[in-house]
């Protein structure tokens, strides 16, 4: 529900993956992008737009964010907030707010956080919501849109901002991201984002030699000119220059004044004093400005701008350019300022890239071309999306979710930072200047110092000290910016002393250029020799003696002290970092500083250990050896008084080329997770090493941390033998929200979200209720609604009245809760469901009646079927009787139902019909399930043998009867004894149980049967081709005739032998045994042919079973069995 236009994160379909996005926060629009497998993709919102309006609107029900707020901006302009980028972190009485008041739609006032806020009406109450809270709301909507577009969880964000924003504004921006519930990896400068976008679009760029590119971004609110150097995979921002007076909205303001003058000539009041009229004039000015970019004349039109006055004004390009003449000169001045700070000329530039929406204006391009000495302007980057794409690349480099080769980055800022304290004799500092008002100021970070730098400030004081950090604009390059901005105050709790104590304060700028004081320390005195030797002895891993360690530490302290002095005396260079001098300058300044220090120190007696250390140090200098100082160990032991490590020569180690072939190795040397991917891309997906990523963030993206020392070098303050005591550092005041304020802001944001969700549910419920009313009215008017036939005329009339009353109520109650609409919708549905239930009951009765009739027909037909003749006639008659009774009962009810209306209660119910149907089915199924009588058992093998062999020498009586002529009527009848033997009994006799002795005799034949079976199997093997392979004797003629062709695969390869159908043969044998099929004679073909020819007597292989009687006609026609014909 927090997404624009009702979008919500599809958690069920969202993959368990996360990604980082880059957001370009503009004045009027917000563009987001993320790095995918195919490169950078711009996120599209709910209306398929690549940009989202930077609008936050409030209504009586909910908030409207982004695209949802744009359609209602004219009707709800008094509660619409825009220009959040320029209002976050601004004080309510700041003089630079006068420009923003001209473009703000709602009044600006003091919010609860002490900054500027918007006075709006929300849920019937007047509230002043801070710009930081409004920005958090907008970021929430943008992140929800990114989730819906990428189908991934958005956990990390990089936000692009102008570089002229001070630390106060940056801290409130980070607080807004925290309130929105996202982790801000970094606040990247717009110039840095442009440089990343330009560099990553040129993977094959050869930057072995330095390449200088100028980026000119003419946006809606400011003109930015930045000079960037690309060299060996590193990006260095040499200079940046902003001009707020040259912008797209400044041109719109000039056209609006022309339109206002045209309306005043018509007699209309001044439209610039009315917000709604200014909105209409602003839209007209934007259209005219775009039109004049391609044609020479444009007409501005707007209806009812003020009262009934309409706007119709023609503007020519020449007139428009004449109005913009003051901006023309400022464009040239801004370009010259950027080139001078970069110490370059226009001829030194390789490319001049133009971006921004206002760069499409012809006079802006002409002014830039002249300012760069007639150079051609390049438009290879997308003018609107370049900053978002560069922010996405920065997010990919900082996030552990994506593996990407990094670019070394060197930035510059627009502000200098100084420490201030009250002028007092108890505090001394070199290079500190006294200011009006009784304060002293010491410059800590110069302008264009960059990010992620640290400075150690050396002071002398007698007790606690309170300092304030001030952001100073030495040269107004941003225009309409404050001269000074307070960055916070700190209380340094040094112990009180009668003498001046040497103290050191560690000041730093993080990767977001936010100032902080990390720690402070005070030097209390020198250690004795025994303590130094004891401390040196606790390092056995170094392999050196205690005296050597002491000598090395002393030498390192002297080298570090000389380096700090050289950093103060040598002026900063124009290129690179402004905090550290080049290596060769340090090398030349180091001995001079040491000599000066030694000259100023009085001659005092030194211990023997120190004399030996100095001699060793002089010897090393004479031999030309260089000493490398370890600042980490010193810093950890002295509580922040760390030494500076000598930088290496730049030629010895070149930065890694980010566009080289992506490595397929993991962090530990093994093949990575995505090693199978092609090497065409220079970025890869997958989780990297978090620890290595955090290190890369400092070294490659934010620049390696640089440390220097200012404020003088007190004697002995940098020596390891000096005892150091840490001092408590308490931040009395810092910009941004406190912990309690953050909790309150988070709670307020959650309440806003809950109200939005409730409002969305109420709107959906109201829409459902209204939709149902319209659909119900259509059905009642004769639409496709057959269930209304089961409603009486009175019920229809009452329902129509209820629908009219509900429709009148819904237009009067548009702001009810969701449960109110749901209850009324449920009541109306219940009224209509009564008619639907009647129709459903009638349909169910008809279906049950059809089922009962079908059962009656089925069971009645079964009772009269001859298939059930084995069942008693009385039982079958009971089924028929029950079916007749059910038919009569159903017919009577159906006849009575015809006289009843559809909306009345039916005379029969579904349950009664079901009971009748179940009772009939149960009784009939029980009777018809009676099994048939069991058929007689087949005769045993002994009986078959006895029937085959007669008592007269082995011939059966049936064979003897075959010799008698079948058709001789004078033949003598057989005796009764023979008839009894030939004709079997009508019912099969049950085989008597054999005694135990007979069973014992039969068991003797089991081995014999096994032997016979084995012999039969061997005979079968012998008759096939397997016998030849086993070396058996040749097969007899019988097998040769039977198995002709078996084993001759080569001869019959084209006509393979048919496969035996074992299943069919088994079915035929079962049919023969049951008597349903004639028996097959499986004797050899020669015997069958001889018997058919009459040369040999025919013998019956099967026992004679129960001869069937046959009539004379069937015997004459050849039908009937042979024994039956003989008997007949």
CSV table of C-alpha atoms in Angstrom, one decimal, residues 506-841:
chain,number,residue,atom,x,y,z
A,506,UNK,CA,42.0,14.2,16.2
A,507,UNK,CA,39.6,15.7,13.7
A,508,UNK,CA,38.3,13.7,10.7
A,509,UNK,CA,36.0,13.8,7.7
A,510,UNK,CA,34.3,10.5,6.8
A,511,UNK,CA,33.4,9.3,3.4
A,512,UNK,CA,30.2,11.5,3.5
A,513,UNK,CA,32.3,14.6,4.3
A,514,UNK,CA,30.8,14.8,7.8
A,515,UNK,CA,33.1,16.4,10.4
A,516,UNK,CA,33.7,14.8,13.8
A,517,UNK,CA,36.2,14.8,16.7
A,518,UNK,CA,37.2,11.2,17.4
A,519,UNK,CA,39.5,11.6,20.4
A,520,UNK,CA,41.8,13.9,22.3
A,521,UNK,CA,45.0,13.3,24.3
A,522,UNK,CA,47.2,15.2,26.7
A,523,UNK,CA,51.0,14.7,27.1
A,524,UNK,CA,51.7,14.5,30.9
A,525,UNK,CA,55.5,14.0,30.9
A,526,UNK,CA,58.5,11.9,29.9
A,527,UNK,CA,59.0,8.3,30.8
A,528,UNK,CA,62.1,7.2,32.6
A,529,UNK,CA,64.7,5.0,30.9
A,530,UNK,CA,63.7,1.9,32.9
A,531,UNK,CA,60.1,2.2,31.8
A,532,UNK,CA,61.2,2.6,28.2
A,533,UNK,CA,63.4,-0.5,28.3
A,534,UNK,CA,60.6,-2.5,30.0
A,535,UNK,CA,58.2,-1.6,27.3
A,536,UNK,CA,60.6,-2.4,24.6
A,537,UNK,CA,61.3,-5.8,26.1
A,538,UNK,CA,57.7,-6.9,25.7
A,539,UNK,CA,58.1,-7.2,21.9
A,540,UNK,CA,60.1,-10.4,21.5
A,541,UNK,CA,58.6,-11.1,18.1
A,542,UNK,CA,60.6,-8.3,16.5
A,543,UNK,CA,63.9,-10.1,17.1
A,544,UNK,CA,65.7,-6.9,18.2
A,545,UNK,CA,67.1,-5.8,21.5
A,546,UNK,CA,65.5,-3.3,23.8
A,547,UNK,CA,68.0,-0.6,23.0
A,548,UNK,CA,67.5,-1.1,19.3
A,549,UNK,CA,63.8,-0.7,19.7
A,550,UNK,CA,64.2,2.5,21.7
A,551,UNK,CA,66.6,3.9,19.1
A,552,UNK,CA,64.1,3.0,16.2
A,553,UNK,CA,61.2,4.6,18.0
A,554,UNK,CA,63.1,7.8,18.7
A,555,UNK,CA,64.2,8.0,15.0
A,556,UNK,CA,60.6,7.4,13.9
A,557,UNK,CA,59.3,10.2,16.2
A,558,UNK,CA,61.8,12.7,14.8
A,559,UNK,CA,60.9,11.7,11.2
A,560,UNK,CA,57.2,12.0,12.0
A,561,UNK,CA,57.7,15.4,13.6
A,562,UNK,CA,59.6,16.7,10.6
A,563,UNK,CA,56.9,15.4,8.3
A,564,UNK,CA,54.2,17.2,10.2
A,565,UNK,CA,56.1,20.4,10.0
A,566,UNK,CA,56.6,20.0,6.3
A,567,UNK,CA,52.9,19.4,5.8
A,568,UNK,CA,52.2,22.8,7.4
A,569,UNK,CA,54.9,24.8,5.6
A,570,UNK,CA,54.3,23.4,2.1
A,571,UNK,CA,51.3,24.9,0.3
A,572,UNK,CA,48.7,22.5,-1.1
A,573,UNK,CA,48.9,21.5,-4.7
A,574,UNK,CA,46.1,22.1,-7.2
A,575,UNK,CA,45.7,18.5,-8.2
A,576,UNK,CA,45.0,15.5,-6.0
A,577,UNK,CA,44.6,15.9,-2.3
A,578,UNK,CA,45.0,19.3,-0.6
A,579,UNK,CA,46.1,17.8,2.7
A,580,UNK,CA,49.4,16.0,1.9
A,581,UNK,CA,52.4,17.3,0.1
A,582,UNK,CA,54.3,15.3,-2.6
A,583,UNK,CA,56.9,12.9,-1.5
A,584,UNK,CA,59.9,14.8,-2.9
A,585,UNK,CA,58.8,18.0,-1.1
A,586,UNK,CA,58.6,16.0,2.2
A,587,UNK,CA,62.0,14.6,1.6
A,588,UNK,CA,63.5,18.0,1.1
A,589,UNK,CA,61.6,19.6,3.9
A,590,UNK,CA,62.4,16.9,6.5
A,591,UNK,CA,66.1,17.7,7.2
A,592,UNK,CA,65.4,21.5,7.3
A,593,UNK,CA,62.6,21.0,9.8
A,594,UNK,CA,64.8,18.8,12.0
A,595,UNK,CA,67.7,21.3,11.9
A,596,UNK,CA,65.4,24.2,12.8
A,597,UNK,CA,64.0,22.3,15.7
A,598,UNK,CA,67.3,21.3,17.0
A,599,UNK,CA,68.5,24.9,16.7
A,600,UNK,CA,65.6,26.2,18.8
A,601,UNK,CA,66.0,23.6,21.5
A,602,UNK,CA,68.3,24.6,24.4
A,603,UNK,CA,71.4,22.6,25.2
A,604,UNK,CA,70.6,20.2,28.0
A,605,UNK,CA,72.3,17.1,29.3
A,606,UNK,CA,71.0,13.9,27.7
A,607,UNK,CA,71.0,10.4,29.0
A,608,UNK,CA,73.4,7.9,27.6
A,609,UNK,CA,70.6,6.1,25.8
A,610,UNK,CA,69.5,9.2,24.0
A,611,UNK,CA,73.0,10.0,23.0
A,612,UNK,CA,73.4,6.5,21.5
A,613,UNK,CA,70.0,6.9,19.7
A,614,UNK,CA,71.1,10.2,18.2
A,615,UNK,CA,74.4,8.8,17.0
A,616,UNK,CA,72.6,5.9,15.4
A,617,UNK,CA,70.2,8.2,13.7
A,618,UNK,CA,73.0,10.4,12.3
A,619,UNK,CA,74.8,7.3,11.1
A,620,UNK,CA,71.7,6.1,9.2
A,621,UNK,CA,71.2,9.6,7.6
A,622,UNK,CA,74.8,9.6,6.5
A,623,UNK,CA,74.5,6.2,4.9
A,624,UNK,CA,71.4,7.4,3.0
A,625,UNK,CA,69.0,5.0,4.6
A,626,UNK,CA,65.3,5.8,4.9
A,627,UNK,CA,63.3,4.9,8.0
A,628,UNK,CA,59.7,3.7,7.6
A,629,UNK,CA,57.5,4.8,10.5
A,630,UNK,CA,54.7,2.6,11.7
A,631,UNK,CA,51.9,4.9,12.7
A,632,UNK,CA,49.5,2.2,13.8
A,633,UNK,CA,51.5,1.0,16.7
A,634,UNK,CA,52.3,4.5,17.8
A,635,UNK,CA,48.7,5.6,17.5
A,636,UNK,CA,47.4,2.6,19.6
A,637,UNK,CA,49.9,3.3,22.4
A,638,UNK,CA,49.6,7.0,22.6
A,639,UNK,CA,45.8,7.2,22.3
A,640,UNK,CA,45.5,8.9,19.0
A,641,UNK,CA,48.9,10.6,18.7
A,642,UNK,CA,49.8,8.7,15.6
A,643,UNK,CA,52.8,9.1,13.3
A,644,UNK,CA,52.5,9.5,9.5
A,645,UNK,CA,53.7,6.8,7.2
A,646,UNK,CA,55.9,7.9,4.3
A,647,UNK,CA,53.9,7.4,1.1
A,648,UNK,CA,55.4,5.2,-1.6
A,649,UNK,CA,56.5,6.4,-5.0
A,650,UNK,CA,53.5,6.4,-7.4
A,651,UNK,CA,55.6,4.6,-10.1
A,652,UNK,CA,56.2,1.5,-7.9
A,653,UNK,CA,52.5,0.6,-7.6
A,654,UNK,CA,49.9,1.3,-10.3
A,655,UNK,CA,46.2,1.1,-9.5
A,656,UNK,CA,44.3,-1.8,-10.9
A,657,UNK,CA,42.6,-1.3,-14.1
A,658,UNK,CA,38.9,-1.7,-13.4
A,659,UNK,CA,38.2,-2.7,-17.0
A,660,UNK,CA,40.6,-5.6,-17.1
A,661,UNK,CA,39.2,-9.1,-17.5
A,662,UNK,CA,37.2,-10.0,-14.4
A,663,UNK,CA,39.0,-12.4,-12.2
A,664,UNK,CA,37.5,-15.9,-11.8
A,665,UNK,CA,39.2,-16.4,-8.4
A,666,UNK,CA,37.7,-15.9,-5.0
A,667,UNK,CA,39.1,-14.0,-2.1
A,668,UNK,CA,41.1,-17.1,-1.0
A,669,UNK,CA,42.5,-18.0,-4.4
A,670,UNK,CA,39.9,-20.6,-5.3
A,671,UNK,CA,37.5,-20.4,-8.2
A,672,UNK,CA,34.7,-18.0,-7.4
A,673,UNK,CA,31.0,-18.6,-7.4
A,674,UNK,CA,30.4,-17.1,-10.8
A,675,UNK,CA,33.5,-18.5,-12.5
A,676,UNK,CA,31.4,-20.0,-15.2
A,677,UNK,CA,30.2,-16.6,-16.5
A,678,UNK,CA,31.9,-15.1,-19.6
A,679,UNK,CA,34.6,-12.5,-19.1
A,680,UNK,CA,32.9,-9.9,-21.3
A,681,UNK,CA,31.5,-8.2,-18.3
A,682,UNK,CA,33.6,-6.4,-15.8
A,683,UNK,CA,31.1,-6.8,-13.0
A,684,UNK,CA,29.7,-10.0,-11.5
A,685,UNK,CA,27.0,-11.0,-9.1
A,686,UNK,CA,27.5,-12.8,-5.9
A,687,UNK,CA,28.4,-12.2,-2.3
A,688,UNK,CA,31.9,-11.1,-1.7
A,689,UNK,CA,34.0,-10.9,1.4
A,690,UNK,CA,32.5,-8.4,3.8
A,691,UNK,CA,35.8,-7.5,5.4
A,692,UNK,CA,37.5,-7.0,2.0
A,693,UNK,CA,34.6,-4.9,0.9
A,694,UNK,CA,34.8,-2.6,3.9
A,695,UNK,CA,38.5,-2.1,3.2
A,696,UNK,CA,37.8,-1.4,-0.4
A,697,UNK,CA,35.2,1.2,0.5
A,698,UNK,CA,37.9,3.3,2.2
A,699,UNK,CA,40.8,2.7,-0.2
A,700,UNK,CA,39.2,2.7,-3.6
A,701,UNK,CA,35.8,4.5,-3.3
A,702,UNK,CA,36.3,7.1,-0.6
A,703,UNK,CA,40.0,7.6,-1.0
A,704,UNK,CA,42.7,6.3,1.3
A,705,UNK,CA,42.6,8.0,4.7
A,706,UNK,CA,45.2,10.8,4.9
A,707,UNK,CA,46.5,12.2,8.1
A,708,UNK,CA,48.4,15.4,8.8
A,709,UNK,CA,49.3,17.7,11.7
A,710,UNK,CA,48.5,21.3,12.2
A,711,UNK,CA,48.7,23.9,14.9
A,712,UNK,CA,52.4,23.6,15.6
A,713,UNK,CA,54.4,20.8,17.1
A,714,UNK,CA,55.0,21.1,20.8
A,715,UNK,CA,58.4,19.9,22.0
A,716,UNK,CA,58.3,16.3,22.9
A,717,UNK,CA,54.7,15.8,22.0
A,718,UNK,CA,55.4,13.3,19.3
A,719,UNK,CA,58.0,11.2,21.1
A,720,UNK,CA,57.2,7.7,22.1
A,721,UNK,CA,58.9,8.2,25.5
A,722,UNK,CA,56.2,10.9,26.3
A,723,UNK,CA,53.4,9.6,28.5
A,724,UNK,CA,50.0,10.2,27.0
A,725,UNK,CA,46.6,10.3,28.7
A,726,UNK,CA,43.4,10.2,26.8
A,727,UNK,CA,40.8,12.9,27.4
A,728,UNK,CA,37.1,12.5,27.4
A,729,UNK,CA,35.4,13.9,24.3
A,730,UNK,CA,31.7,14.8,24.7
A,731,UNK,CA,29.6,16.1,21.8
A,732,UNK,CA,27.5,18.8,23.2
A,733,UNK,CA,25.7,19.5,20.0
A,734,UNK,CA,25.8,18.0,16.6
A,735,UNK,CA,23.6,18.4,13.5
A,736,UNK,CA,20.9,15.9,12.9
A,737,UNK,CA,18.5,14.0,15.1
A,738,UNK,CA,19.3,12.7,18.5
A,739,UNK,CA,18.4,9.1,19.5
A,740,UNK,CA,15.2,10.1,21.1
A,741,UNK,CA,14.3,12.3,18.1
A,742,UNK,CA,15.0,9.4,15.7
A,743,UNK,CA,12.8,7.1,17.7
A,744,UNK,CA,10.0,9.7,17.6
A,745,UNK,CA,10.4,10.1,13.9
A,746,UNK,CA,10.4,6.4,13.3
A,747,UNK,CA,7.2,6.1,15.4
A,748,UNK,CA,5.6,8.9,13.4
A,749,UNK,CA,6.5,7.2,10.1
A,750,UNK,CA,5.0,4.0,11.3
A,751,UNK,CA,1.8,5.8,12.2
A,752,UNK,CA,1.7,7.4,8.8
A,753,UNK,CA,2.1,4.0,7.2
A,754,UNK,CA,-0.7,2.5,9.3
A,755,UNK,CA,-3.0,5.3,8.4
A,756,UNK,CA,-2.2,4.9,4.7
A,757,UNK,CA,-2.9,1.1,4.9
A,758,UNK,CA,-6.2,1.8,6.7
A,759,UNK,CA,-7.1,4.4,4.1
A,760,UNK,CA,-6.3,2.1,1.2
A,761,UNK,CA,-8.5,-0.7,2.8
A,762,UNK,CA,-11.3,1.8,3.2
A,763,UNK,CA,-11.1,2.9,-0.4
A,764,UNK,CA,-11.1,-0.6,-1.7
A,765,UNK,CA,-14.1,-1.5,0.5
A,766,UNK,CA,-16.0,1.5,-0.7
A,767,UNK,CA,-15.2,0.7,-4.3
A,768,UNK,CA,-16.4,-2.9,-3.8
A,769,UNK,CA,-19.6,-1.6,-2.2
A,770,UNK,CA,-20.3,0.8,-5.0
A,771,UNK,CA,-19.5,-1.7,-7.6
A,772,UNK,CA,-21.9,-4.2,-6.1
A,773,UNK,CA,-24.7,-1.6,-6.0
A,774,UNK,CA,-24.4,-0.9,-9.7
A,775,UNK,CA,-24.2,-4.6,-10.6
A,776,UNK,CA,-27.3,-5.4,-8.4
A,777,UNK,CA,-29.3,-2.6,-10.0
A,778,UNK,CA,-28.4,-4.0,-13.4
A,779,UNK,CA,-29.5,-7.5,-12.5
A,780,UNK,CA,-32.8,-6.3,-11.0
A,781,UNK,CA,-33.5,-4.4,-14.2
A,782,UNK,CA,-33.6,-7.6,-16.3
A,783,UNK,CA,-30.0,-8.5,-16.6
A,784,UNK,CA,-28.6,-12.1,-16.6
A,785,UNK,CA,-29.9,-12.9,-13.2
A,786,UNK,CA,-32.2,-16.0,-13.2
A,787,UNK,CA,-32.3,-16.2,-9.4
A,788,UNK,CA,-34.6,-13.2,-9.3
A,789,UNK,CA,-37.4,-15.4,-10.7
A,790,UNK,CA,-37.5,-16.9,-7.2
A,791,UNK,CA,-38.3,-13.5,-5.6
A,792,UNK,CA,-41.8,-12.2,-5.2
A,793,UNK,CA,-42.8,-8.8,-6.5
A,794,UNK,CA,-42.9,-7.4,-2.9
A,795,UNK,CA,-39.4,-8.7,-2.2
A,796,UNK,CA,-38.2,-7.1,-5.4
A,797,UNK,CA,-39.7,-3.8,-4.5
A,798,UNK,CA,-38.2,-3.8,-1.1
A,799,UNK,CA,-34.8,-4.7,-2.4
A,800,UNK,CA,-35.0,-1.8,-5.0
A,801,UNK,CA,-35.8,0.6,-2.2
A,802,UNK,CA,-32.8,-0.6,-0.2
A,803,UNK,CA,-30.5,-0.2,-3.2
A,804,UNK,CA,-31.6,3.4,-3.7
A,805,UNK,CA,-31.1,4.2,-0.1
A,806,UNK,CA,-27.6,2.6,-0.1
A,807,UNK,CA,-26.6,4.6,-3.2
A,808,UNK,CA,-27.7,7.8,-1.6
A,809,UNK,CA,-25.9,6.9,1.6
A,810,UNK,CA,-22.6,6.1,-0.1
A,811,UNK,CA,-22.4,9.5,-1.7
A,812,UNK,CA,-22.9,11.2,1.6
A,813,UNK,CA,-20.4,9.0,3.6
A,814,UNK,CA,-17.2,8.9,1.6
A,815,UNK,CA,-14.8,8.8,4.5
A,816,UNK,CA,-16.0,5.9,6.6
A,817,UNK,CA,-13.9,3.1,7.8
A,818,UNK,CA,-13.4,-0.1,5.9
A,819,UNK,CA,-15.5,-2.2,8.3
A,820,UNK,CA,-18.6,0.1,7.8
A,821,UNK,CA,-18.6,-0.5,4.0
A,822,UNK,CA,-18.0,-4.2,4.6
A,823,UNK,CA,-21.0,-4.6,6.9
A,824,UNK,CA,-23.4,-2.9,4.6
A,825,UNK,CA,-22.1,-4.9,1.6
A,826,UNK,CA,-22.6,-8.1,3.6
A,827,UNK,CA,-26.2,-7.1,4.4
A,828,UNK,CA,-27.0,-6.5,0.8
A,829,UNK,CA,-25.4,-9.7,-0.3
A,830,UNK,CA,-27.4,-11.6,2.2
A,831,UNK,CA,-30.7,-10.2,0.8
A,832,UNK,CA,-29.7,-11.3,-2.7
A,833,UNK,CA,-28.4,-14.6,-1.5
A,834,UNK,CA,-31.9,-15.6,-0.3
A,835,UNK,CA,-33.0,-15.7,-4.0
A,836,UNK,CA,-29.9,-17.6,-5.0
A,837,UNK,CA,-30.4,-20.1,-2.3
A,838,UNK,CA,-34.0,-20.8,-3.5
A,839,UNK,CA,-32.8,-21.3,-7.0
A,840,UNK,CA,-30.1,-23.6,-5.8
A,841,UNK,CA,-32.5,-25.6,-3.7
